[in-house]
XYZ file of C-alpha atoms in Angstrom:
142
model
C -23.094 17.703 3.553
C -21.315 14.578 4.506
C -18.057 13.848 2.622
C -17.670 10.486 1.041
C -14.528 8.457 1.288
C -12.468 8.620 -1.869
C -11.106 5.410 -3.479
C -7.508 6.267 -2.566
C -8.570 6.776 1.053
C -10.107 3.353 1.183
C -7.083 1.828 -0.552
C -4.797 3.473 2.028
C -6.859 2.166 4.918
C -6.747 -1.333 3.429
C -3.019 -1.081 2.903
C -2.497 -0.132 6.561
C -4.725 -2.948 7.748
C -2.943 -5.487 5.536
C 0.441 -4.231 6.785
C -0.562 -4.664 10.384
C -1.935 -8.048 9.596
C 1.346 -9.033 7.965
C 3.302 -7.731 10.953
C 1.176 -9.746 13.300
C 1.350 -12.962 11.209
C 4.959 -12.760 9.950
C 6.429 -11.133 13.051
C 8.933 -9.125 11.107
C 6.498 -7.495 8.719
C 6.650 -6.922 4.986
C 10.104 -6.294 3.510
C 10.973 -2.852 2.248
C 10.494 -2.821 -1.528
C 13.466 -0.525 -2.180
C 15.837 -2.497 0.131
C 14.648 -5.781 -1.499
C 15.364 -4.424 -5.038
C 18.410 -2.126 -4.555
C 19.912 -3.542 -1.426
C 20.118 -0.188 0.369
C 17.630 0.981 3.017
C 15.156 3.676 1.993
C 14.476 6.869 4.129
C 11.360 5.188 5.677
C 12.916 1.823 6.360
C 11.878 0.564 9.730
C 8.796 2.835 10.072
C 6.377 -0.060 9.771
C 8.169 -1.982 12.552
C 8.287 1.223 14.574
C 4.498 1.655 14.324
C 4.035 -2.022 15.241
C 6.273 -1.720 18.247
C 4.422 1.452 19.323
C 1.076 -0.316 18.949
C 2.321 -2.923 21.410
C 3.596 -0.280 23.840
C 7.274 -0.787 23.137
C 8.109 2.805 22.584
C 11.837 2.490 23.078
C 11.929 -0.163 20.396
C 9.784 1.899 18.050
C 12.196 4.850 18.304
C 15.117 2.595 17.625
C 13.394 1.326 14.413
C 12.646 4.853 13.132
C 12.720 8.108 15.119
C 10.142 9.848 13.027
C 7.351 7.278 13.505
C 5.152 9.641 15.534
C 4.691 11.824 12.415
C 2.502 9.116 10.735
C -0.190 8.957 13.461
C -0.038 12.783 13.729
C -0.484 13.183 9.987
C -3.363 10.724 9.968
C -5.073 12.728 12.772
C -4.500 16.018 11.025
C -5.921 14.545 7.822
C -9.071 13.151 9.518
C -9.610 16.400 11.459
C -9.119 18.645 8.433
C -11.391 16.371 6.360
C -14.255 17.094 8.754
C -13.942 20.793 7.889
C -14.287 21.961 11.457
C -10.642 23.090 11.697
C -9.908 25.446 8.799
C -6.309 26.029 9.909
C -5.662 22.274 9.580
C -6.973 22.395 6.001
C -4.691 25.326 5.328
C -1.737 23.426 6.857
C -2.584 20.284 4.899
C -2.616 22.236 1.597
C 0.524 24.189 2.389
C 3.453 23.229 0.126
C 6.009 24.346 2.681
C 4.533 22.052 5.295
C 5.217 19.066 3.099
C 8.618 20.346 2.004
C 9.598 20.679 5.614
C 8.432 17.149 6.371
C 10.421 15.840 3.429
C 13.537 17.778 4.516
C 13.110 16.365 8.056
C 12.829 12.798 6.657
C 15.893 13.196 4.467
C 18.006 14.757 7.318
C 16.959 11.895 9.623
C 17.890 9.409 6.904
C 21.274 10.991 6.440
C 21.906 11.051 10.173
C 20.896 7.363 10.536
C 22.952 6.278 7.533
C 26.085 7.997 8.920
C 25.580 6.494 12.387
C 24.110 3.092 11.748
C 24.818 1.880 8.203
C 25.858 -0.953 7.564
C 25.742 -2.633 10.945
C 22.329 -1.877 12.433
C 18.953 -3.132 11.250
C 16.919 -1.870 9.458
C 19.815 0.096 7.934
C 21.883 -2.945 7.021
C 22.454 -3.777 3.380
C 20.727 -6.601 1.582
C 23.424 -8.323 -0.686
C 20.728 -10.686 -2.106
C 18.943 -7.757 -3.812
C 19.068 -7.956 -7.610
C 20.573 -4.483 -8.092
C 22.994 -4.656 -5.134
C 25.955 -5.850 -7.322
C 25.678 -2.615 -9.386
C 26.503 -0.672 -6.232
C 30.010 -1.994 -6.450
C 30.696 0.638 -9.102
C 30.293 3.352 -6.474
C 32.293 1.469 -3.887
C 29.430 0.566 -1.645
């Protein structure tokens, strides 16, 4: 039996297409929502530009934007292959809680490492003082 695409899968595909369209039209892409609101970079800041750079073949640039960018295409491939049902071990991996926890831990460790080394002087890890909640960070000495 052929599996139908779920609405969230279609929405995700449209979001990816719109993001790449925005990157191609705006050049710098869509701003990070967290950085635009809070003023601090989020753990995934730069990943859209990293994917865009990789799609143009500028792999050195893509790793400078975000070193974990290869995980997104890999996860998309795993998702598509496990969805077909021909690779049961991929379905088991996709449904494994520890797989997702380890990815989250890797993302947070990468974020911590990048913040220590590159904040506040290297994009995309530079602050956004124009963000509405950025003045509140003064209470914490940021």
